[in-house]
């Protein structure tokens, strides 16, 4: 029987992607949708300005949106996907967990909390067992698991693939699509014919979340990885797909050929939404590109290319679809991992 799921922030950019992925999902059944008080009580089709390429699913379009409050969501919902602004997530996600809901969240609140697993299943699925510590400490029947920021998800799998060479320092410059800011995030007057070399709070997220994801969990506590990460983030007028320029210094020398081989060999998983190949490496030096390559692995894979030696060790570019692999798809994958590991 399918697990009944709810979507918090269902009308937003990530919420719509969640609906697109969850509606045909064989293991999950959409049973509740929430948004702000101004959308509550109305039919989904009337409050969601549907912008996803595929048509709005008819059965979801007719559902009534609730206020984002656990008392407004039916008790028979087992799993909550959260795509709320982080200030709202910080206020309400603990209430859902306290009332017994398992929450797989995109929002940035609590990502770095000691007892909250921040998970990319292919990289650190074992960190999910931090939920036992979380339940002991917080006394929750429910649970809170986070996926990382969309730009963090884009480069961390490539670092994980290179980790055996000893990661020392990483510099990352991002070239991020407008959908990453949400539907009301950047005005057209700001972004058309422009590049904005600042995204509030983003650089710190890349620098800290990457060390948590690559860190080690001993069953009781989590130790951050020693790698030093420096980030610089830029918003550009592409719609979807974050491209990143990476420079990595490793303890052991690594040739571009070895790096490509390590990335190609890095394993995917057999969860329903896992891509067959997690990291697709292009040989052409001008790939990956957002418009051409954001849909690799149905938007769930990472594209890499332009691998070469540089003055600062190894250099390459990588790309991921920010609202699929970087957000909604990441949460769904964590939901599948929660299901596989018996947390639902
Ligand atoms: N976009 C991305 O690529 C991306 C990637 C990774 C993570 N994230 C994170 O995911 C979260 C959602 O991002 P988004 O891009 O989907 O944002 P968005 O398009 O602005 O959508 C926000 C959603 O939250 C609801 N909401 C706003 N204020 C609320 C309140 N006070 N109470 C309850 N619901 C409220 C909105 O409902 P109404 O329609 O009723 O206002 C809408 O459903 C953010 O935390 C973001 O940082 C986004």
Short mmCIF file of C-alpha atoms and ligand atoms in Angstrom, two decimals:
data_model
loop_
_atom_site.label_atom_id
_atom_site.label_comp_id
_atom_site.label_asym_id
_atom_site.label_seq_id
_atom_site.Cartn_x
_atom_site.Cartn_y
_atom_site.Cartn_z
CA UNK A 1 0.00 0.00 0.00
CA UNK A 2 1.27 3.48 -0.87
CA UNK A 3 2.50 5.74 1.94
CA UNK A 4 0.23 8.77 2.38
CA UNK A 5 2.24 11.97 2.07
CA UNK A 6 1.69 15.70 2.62
CA UNK A 7 3.48 18.62 0.93
CA UNK A 8 4.14 21.80 2.95
CA UNK A 9 4.62 24.87 0.73
CA UNK A 10 2.91 22.99 -2.10
CA UNK A 11 2.23 26.06 -4.24
CA UNK A 12 5.89 27.19 -4.56
CA UNK A 13 8.64 26.40 -7.08
CA UNK A 14 9.84 23.36 -5.15
CA UNK A 15 6.33 22.38 -4.01
CA UNK A 16 5.18 22.13 -7.66
CA UNK A 17 8.17 19.95 -8.53
CA UNK A 18 7.32 17.76 -5.54
CA UNK A 19 3.80 17.31 -6.88
CA UNK A 20 5.11 16.53 -10.36
CA UNK A 21 7.38 13.78 -8.91
CA UNK A 22 4.99 12.44 -6.24
CA UNK A 23 1.80 12.22 -8.31
CA UNK A 24 2.97 9.23 -10.44
CA UNK A 25 5.17 7.75 -7.66
CA UNK A 26 4.16 4.13 -6.96
CA UNK A 27 5.17 4.23 -3.25
CA UNK A 28 3.62 7.58 -2.31
CA UNK A 29 0.09 8.99 -2.48
CA UNK A 30 -0.48 12.74 -2.13
CA UNK A 31 -2.99 13.19 0.69
CA UNK A 32 -2.42 16.74 1.98
CA UNK A 33 -1.25 20.09 0.59
CA UNK A 34 -0.45 23.17 2.65
CA UNK A 35 0.65 26.75 1.93
CA UNK A 36 0.28 30.19 3.55
CA UNK A 37 -2.92 31.38 5.18
CA UNK A 38 -3.81 33.33 2.04
CA UNK A 39 -3.98 30.08 0.03
CA UNK A 40 -5.64 27.97 2.74
CA UNK A 41 -9.20 26.80 2.12
CA UNK A 42 -8.87 27.25 -1.67
CA UNK A 43 -8.54 24.68 -4.45
CA UNK A 44 -4.92 23.97 -5.44
CA UNK A 45 -5.54 24.94 -9.09
CA UNK A 46 -6.73 28.39 -7.99
CA UNK A 47 -3.71 29.26 -5.83
CA UNK A 48 -0.77 27.48 -7.49
CA UNK A 49 0.50 29.43 -10.48
CA UNK A 50 1.52 26.17 -12.20
CA UNK A 51 4.82 26.69 -14.02
CA UNK A 52 6.14 23.14 -14.41
CA UNK A 53 6.30 21.93 -18.05
CA UNK A 54 4.07 18.88 -17.49
CA UNK A 55 0.32 19.54 -16.96
CA UNK A 56 -0.99 19.99 -13.42
CA UNK A 57 -2.24 16.54 -12.23
CA UNK A 58 -6.08 16.66 -12.28
CA UNK A 59 -6.53 14.82 -8.97
CA UNK A 60 -4.19 17.27 -7.21
CA UNK A 61 -5.67 20.35 -8.92
CA UNK A 62 -9.00 19.78 -7.19
CA UNK A 63 -7.57 19.27 -3.68
CA UNK A 64 -8.17 21.89 -1.01
CA UNK A 65 -5.03 23.55 0.36
CA UNK A 66 -4.74 23.63 4.18
CA UNK A 67 -2.98 26.04 6.49
CA UNK A 68 0.55 24.88 7.42
CA UNK A 69 -0.33 23.51 10.84
CA UNK A 70 -0.14 19.86 11.97
CA UNK A 71 -3.68 20.10 13.35
CA UNK A 72 -4.91 20.82 9.80
CA UNK A 73 -3.27 17.69 8.34
CA UNK A 74 -4.94 14.32 8.63
CA UNK A 75 -3.40 11.85 11.14
CA UNK A 76 -3.17 9.13 8.51
CA UNK A 77 -0.46 11.03 6.62
CA UNK A 78 2.86 9.24 7.35
CA UNK A 79 5.42 11.36 5.56
CA UNK A 80 5.67 15.11 5.07
CA UNK A 81 7.72 16.80 2.34
CA UNK A 82 8.53 20.36 3.36
CA UNK A 83 9.40 23.18 0.93
CA UNK A 84 8.66 26.21 3.10
CA UNK A 85 10.68 29.42 3.42
CA UNK A 86 13.27 28.55 6.07
CA UNK A 87 11.88 30.95 8.70
CA UNK A 88 8.50 29.22 8.38
CA UNK A 89 10.13 25.77 8.35
CA UNK A 90 12.00 26.62 11.56
CA UNK A 91 8.73 27.55 13.24
CA UNK A 92 6.51 24.66 12.12
CA UNK A 93 8.65 21.61 11.24
CA UNK A 94 9.36 20.77 14.93
CA UNK A 95 5.58 20.87 15.61
CA UNK A 96 4.99 18.29 12.87
CA UNK A 97 7.79 16.07 14.26
CA UNK A 98 6.44 16.39 17.78
CA UNK A 99 3.04 15.24 16.54
CA UNK A 100 4.59 12.11 15.06
CA UNK A 101 5.14 13.08 11.42
CA UNK A 102 8.33 12.11 9.63
CA UNK A 103 9.49 15.22 7.72
CA UNK A 104 11.79 15.23 4.68
CA UNK A 105 12.68 18.89 4.26
CA UNK A 106 14.31 21.21 1.71
CA UNK A 107 14.36 24.28 3.88
CA UNK A 108 17.72 25.45 5.24
CA UNK A 109 16.71 25.71 8.92
CA UNK A 110 18.35 23.07 11.15
CA UNK A 111 20.50 21.62 8.35
CA UNK A 112 23.62 21.99 10.50
CA UNK A 113 22.01 20.91 13.81
CA UNK A 114 24.05 18.14 15.47
CA UNK A 115 21.13 15.70 15.62
CA UNK A 116 19.57 16.38 12.21
CA UNK A 117 20.75 14.15 9.35
CA UNK A 118 21.65 16.12 6.24
CA UNK A 119 21.55 13.47 3.54
CA UNK A 120 22.42 12.78 -0.08
CA UNK A 121 21.59 9.05 -0.15
CA UNK A 122 24.44 8.11 -2.53
CA UNK A 123 27.00 10.03 -0.46
CA UNK A 124 26.07 9.60 3.22
CA UNK A 125 22.93 7.47 3.51
CA UNK A 126 24.38 6.01 6.73
CA UNK A 127 23.88 9.42 8.44
CA UNK A 128 20.13 8.69 8.43
CA UNK A 129 20.64 6.67 11.62
CA UNK A 130 21.32 9.97 13.39
CA UNK A 131 17.51 9.92 13.66
CA UNK A 132 17.84 7.51 16.61
CA UNK A 133 19.94 10.14 18.44
CA UNK A 134 17.44 12.83 17.43
CA UNK A 135 14.47 10.88 18.78
CA UNK A 136 16.29 10.19 22.08
CA UNK A 137 17.27 13.82 22.52
CA UNK A 138 14.06 15.49 21.40
CA UNK A 139 11.53 12.88 22.49
CA UNK A 140 9.83 13.02 19.07
CA UNK A 141 7.75 10.17 17.64
CA UNK A 142 8.33 11.82 14.28
CA UNK A 143 11.66 12.72 12.72
CA UNK A 144 13.35 15.47 10.71
CA UNK A 145 15.73 14.78 7.81
CA UNK A 146 17.13 17.47 5.53
CA UNK A 147 18.51 17.59 2.03
CA UNK A 148 21.25 20.14 1.38
CA UNK A 149 21.14 23.40 -0.51
CA UNK A 150 20.76 23.03 -4.29
CA UNK A 151 24.31 24.27 -4.96
CA UNK A 152 25.80 21.98 -2.33
CA UNK A 153 24.12 18.93 -3.88
CA UNK A 154 25.62 19.84 -7.26
CA UNK A 155 29.29 19.50 -6.28
CA UNK A 156 29.43 17.24 -3.21
CA UNK A 157 28.90 13.95 -5.13
CA UNK A 158 31.89 14.84 -7.34
CA UNK A 159 34.01 15.47 -4.22
CA UNK A 160 32.84 12.18 -2.72
CA UNK A 161 34.06 10.47 -5.90
CA UNK A 162 37.50 12.06 -5.46
CA UNK A 163 37.73 11.57 -1.67
CA UNK A 164 40.06 8.57 -1.93
CA UNK A 165 42.75 10.97 -3.20
CA UNK A 166 42.52 13.02 0.03
CA UNK A 167 40.52 16.25 -0.24
CA UNK A 168 42.41 19.27 1.10
CA UNK A 169 40.95 22.50 -0.28
CA UNK A 170 38.07 23.18 -2.64
CA UNK A 171 37.13 26.44 -4.33
CA UNK A 172 33.72 26.62 -5.94
CA UNK A 173 32.18 29.45 -8.00
CA UNK A 174 28.49 28.98 -8.78
CA UNK A 175 26.44 30.18 -11.75
CA UNK A 176 22.91 29.74 -10.42
CA UNK A 177 19.54 29.76 -12.17
CA UNK A 178 16.71 32.10 -11.17
CA UNK A 179 14.34 29.28 -10.12
CA UNK A 180 16.68 28.70 -7.17
CA UNK A 181 15.37 31.91 -5.63
CA UNK A 182 11.74 30.73 -5.73
CA UNK A 183 8.96 32.23 -7.84
CA UNK A 184 9.05 35.65 -6.24
CA UNK A 185 12.79 35.61 -5.63
CA UNK A 186 14.43 37.82 -8.27
CA UNK A 187 12.58 40.43 -10.32
CA UNK A 188 12.98 40.50 -14.10
CA UNK A 189 14.34 44.09 -13.87
CA UNK A 190 17.13 42.83 -11.62
CA UNK A 191 18.21 39.77 -13.60
CA UNK A 192 17.64 40.35 -17.35
CA UNK A 193 20.91 41.44 -19.02
CA UNK A 194 22.67 40.99 -15.69
CA UNK A 195 24.62 38.77 -13.27
CA UNK A 196 24.20 39.27 -9.53
CA UNK A 197 27.42 38.27 -7.72
CA UNK A 198 25.75 37.76 -4.35
CA UNK A 199 23.18 35.31 -2.98
CA UNK A 200 22.52 35.99 0.70
CA UNK A 201 23.74 33.20 3.00
CA UNK A 202 24.50 30.85 0.09
CA UNK A 203 28.31 30.80 0.32
CA UNK A 204 28.26 29.79 3.97
CA UNK A 205 25.82 26.96 3.17
CA UNK A 206 28.17 25.48 0.56
CA UNK A 207 31.15 25.82 2.90
CA UNK A 208 29.53 24.15 5.92
CA UNK A 209 27.01 21.68 4.48
CA UNK A 210 29.67 20.04 2.29
CA UNK A 211 31.78 19.23 5.39
CA UNK A 212 28.77 17.71 7.16
CA UNK A 213 27.84 15.57 4.14
CA UNK A 214 31.41 14.29 3.78
CA UNK A 215 31.77 13.83 7.54
CA UNK A 216 31.70 10.56 9.43
CA UNK A 217 29.01 9.19 11.74
CA UNK A 218 30.03 6.67 14.41
CA UNK A 219 26.52 5.76 15.54
CA UNK A 220 26.45 8.42 18.28
CA UNK A 221 27.75 11.66 16.82
CA UNK A 222 28.85 13.17 13.57
CA UNK A 223 32.28 14.60 12.84
CA UNK A 224 32.67 17.19 10.07
CA UNK A 225 35.18 16.43 7.33
CA UNK A 226 38.45 18.42 7.45
CA UNK A 227 38.24 19.63 3.85
CA UNK A 228 38.38 23.43 3.52
CA UNK A 229 35.74 24.81 1.14
CA UNK A 230 35.57 28.39 -0.15
CA UNK A 231 32.57 29.46 -2.25
CA UNK A 232 31.51 32.39 -4.41
CA UNK A 233 27.90 32.47 -5.63
CA UNK A 234 26.38 34.21 -8.65
CA UNK A 235 22.80 34.46 -9.93
CA UNK A 236 22.40 34.47 -13.73
CA UNK A 237 19.35 34.62 -16.05
CA UNK A 238 19.00 30.90 -16.77
CA UNK A 239 15.72 29.31 -15.67
CA UNK A 240 16.86 25.95 -14.23
CA UNK A 241 20.23 24.27 -13.65
CA UNK A 242 23.11 25.41 -11.44
CA UNK A 243 26.55 25.27 -13.09
CA UNK A 244 29.67 25.33 -10.90
CA UNK A 245 33.42 25.82 -11.50
CA UNK A 246 35.45 23.71 -9.09
CA UNK A 247 39.14 23.75 -8.14
CA UNK A 248 40.28 20.89 -5.88
CA UNK A 249 43.62 20.29 -4.21
CA UNK A 250 44.17 16.70 -3.09
CA UNK A 251 46.88 15.07 -0.95
CA UNK A 252 47.64 12.54 -3.65
CA UNK A 253 48.13 13.74 -7.23
CA UNK A 254 45.18 12.98 -9.49
CA UNK A 255 45.21 13.22 -13.26
CA UNK A 256 42.16 14.42 -15.22
CA UNK A 257 41.78 10.86 -16.60
CA UNK A 258 41.78 9.37 -13.07
CA UNK A 259 39.28 11.99 -11.91
CA UNK A 260 36.93 11.24 -14.81
CA UNK A 261 37.22 7.52 -14.12
CA UNK A 262 36.54 8.00 -10.38
CA UNK A 263 33.44 10.09 -11.12
CA UNK A 264 32.10 7.63 -13.69
CA UNK A 265 32.66 4.72 -11.30
CA UNK A 266 31.00 6.42 -8.31
CA UNK A 267 27.97 4.23 -7.58
CA UNK A 268 24.31 5.18 -7.73
CA UNK A 269 21.68 3.39 -5.62
CA UNK A 270 18.65 1.28 -6.47
CA UNK A 271 16.07 3.63 -4.92
CA UNK A 272 13.15 4.37 -7.28
CA UNK A 273 14.33 7.89 -8.15
CA UNK A 274 18.05 7.07 -8.35
CA UNK A 275 19.59 7.73 -11.76
CA UNK A 276 21.34 4.75 -13.39
CA UNK A 277 24.56 6.76 -13.55
CA UNK A 278 25.00 9.26 -10.70
CA UNK A 279 27.74 11.38 -12.32
CA UNK A 280 27.72 11.69 -16.11
CA UNK A 281 31.11 12.88 -17.31
CA UNK A 282 31.31 14.69 -20.65
CA UNK A 283 34.48 14.60 -22.74
CA UNK A 284 33.62 17.73 -24.76
CA UNK A 285 35.32 20.68 -23.04
CA UNK A 286 32.28 22.98 -23.38
CA UNK A 287 29.88 20.69 -21.48
CA UNK A 288 27.93 20.51 -19.24
CA UNK A 289 25.67 23.46 -20.04
CA UNK A 290 22.40 24.28 -18.22
CA UNK A 291 20.04 24.22 -21.23
CA UNK A 292 21.56 21.08 -22.76
CA UNK A 293 22.38 18.99 -19.72
CA UNK A 294 20.09 19.81 -16.77
CA UNK A 295 17.89 16.81 -17.57
CA UNK A 296 20.61 14.13 -17.36
CA UNK A 297 19.24 11.14 -15.47
CA UNK A 298 15.74 12.71 -15.53
CA UNK A 299 17.15 15.68 -13.62
CA UNK A 300 18.48 13.41 -10.85
CA UNK A 301 22.08 12.98 -12.07
CA UNK A 302 25.07 15.30 -11.78
CA UNK A 303 26.78 16.32 -15.04
CA UNK A 304 30.53 16.97 -14.99
CA UNK A 305 33.11 17.95 -17.58
CA UNK A 306 35.98 20.24 -18.50
CA UNK A 307 38.25 18.20 -16.23
CA UNK A 308 41.82 19.46 -16.48
CA UNK A 309 44.94 20.26 -14.49
CA UNK A 310 45.20 23.80 -13.18
CA UNK A 311 47.57 25.93 -11.11
CA UNK A 312 45.39 24.97 -8.14
CA UNK A 313 45.23 21.21 -8.59
CA UNK A 314 42.33 19.74 -10.48
CA UNK A 315 39.73 21.89 -12.22
CA UNK A 316 36.32 20.89 -13.57
CA UNK A 317 32.72 22.04 -14.01
CA UNK A 318 29.59 20.37 -12.72
CA UNK A 319 25.86 20.94 -13.09
CA UNK A 320 22.58 19.76 -11.58
CA UNK A 321 18.91 20.60 -12.03
CA UNK A 322 18.33 22.77 -8.97
CA UNK A 323 14.61 22.18 -8.43
CA UNK A 324 14.82 18.42 -9.17
CA UNK A 325 18.16 16.98 -7.95
CA UNK A 326 18.78 20.15 -5.93
CA UNK A 327 15.44 20.24 -4.13
CA UNK A 328 12.24 18.24 -4.79
CA UNK A 329 13.96 15.14 -6.20
CA UNK A 330 16.46 15.20 -3.33
CA UNK A 331 13.62 15.22 -0.78
CA UNK A 332 11.77 12.42 -2.58
CA UNK A 333 14.98 10.36 -2.66
CA UNK A 334 15.36 10.90 1.09
CA UNK A 335 11.72 9.81 1.47
CA UNK A 336 12.54 6.61 -0.43
CA UNK A 337 15.57 6.06 1.83
CA UNK A 338 13.40 6.58 4.94
CA UNK A 339 10.96 4.00 3.55
CA UNK A 340 13.72 1.50 2.71
CA UNK A 341 15.25 1.90 6.18
CA UNK A 342 11.98 1.30 8.02
CA UNK A 343 11.44 4.84 9.35
CA UNK A 344 7.87 5.04 7.98
N1 LIG B 1 14.06 26.75 -5.59
C1 LIG B 1 15.10 25.95 -5.38
O1 LIG B 1 15.82 25.58 -6.32
C2 LIG B 1 15.43 25.46 -4.00
C3 LIG B 1 16.45 24.54 -3.88
C4 LIG B 1 16.77 24.03 -2.63
C5 LIG B 1 16.07 24.46 -1.53
N2 LIG B 1 15.09 25.38 -1.64
C6 LIG B 1 14.37 25.78 -0.43
O2 LIG B 1 13.02 25.27 -0.48
C7 LIG B 1 12.14 26.16 0.17
C8 LIG B 1 11.03 26.58 -0.78
O3 LIG B 1 11.60 27.28 -1.87
P1 LIG B 1 10.75 27.72 -3.15
O4 LIG B 1 11.77 28.13 -4.15
O5 LIG B 1 9.75 26.68 -3.53
O6 LIG B 1 9.93 29.02 -2.57
P2 LIG B 1 8.60 29.71 -3.12
O7 LIG B 1 8.44 29.47 -4.58
O8 LIG B 1 8.65 31.11 -2.64
O9 LIG B 1 7.42 28.91 -2.34
C9 LIG B 1 7.19 29.08 -0.95
C10 LIG B 1 6.04 28.20 -0.47
O10 LIG B 1 5.86 28.38 0.94
C11 LIG B 1 4.55 28.89 1.22
N3 LIG B 1 4.60 29.88 2.29
C12 LIG B 1 5.15 31.13 2.24
N4 LIG B 1 5.00 31.75 3.45
C13 LIG B 1 4.34 30.88 4.24
C14 LIG B 1 3.85 30.95 5.58
N5 LIG B 1 4.05 32.02 6.35
N6 LIG B 1 3.19 29.87 6.09
C15 LIG B 1 3.01 28.76 5.33
N7 LIG B 1 3.42 28.64 4.04
C16 LIG B 1 4.09 29.69 3.51
C17 LIG B 1 4.06 29.52 -0.08
O11 LIG B 1 2.64 29.51 -0.08
P3 LIG B 1 1.75 30.66 -0.83
O12 LIG B 1 1.72 30.32 -2.28
O13 LIG B 1 0.42 30.54 -0.17
O14 LIG B 1 2.44 31.98 -0.54
C18 LIG B 1 4.68 28.53 -1.10
O15 LIG B 1 3.90 27.38 -1.16
C19 LIG B 1 12.99 27.36 0.66
O16 LIG B 1 13.35 27.15 2.00
C20 LIG B 1 14.20 27.29 -0.25
O17 LIG B 1 15.34 27.88 0.34
C21 LIG B 1 14.73 25.89 -2.86
#
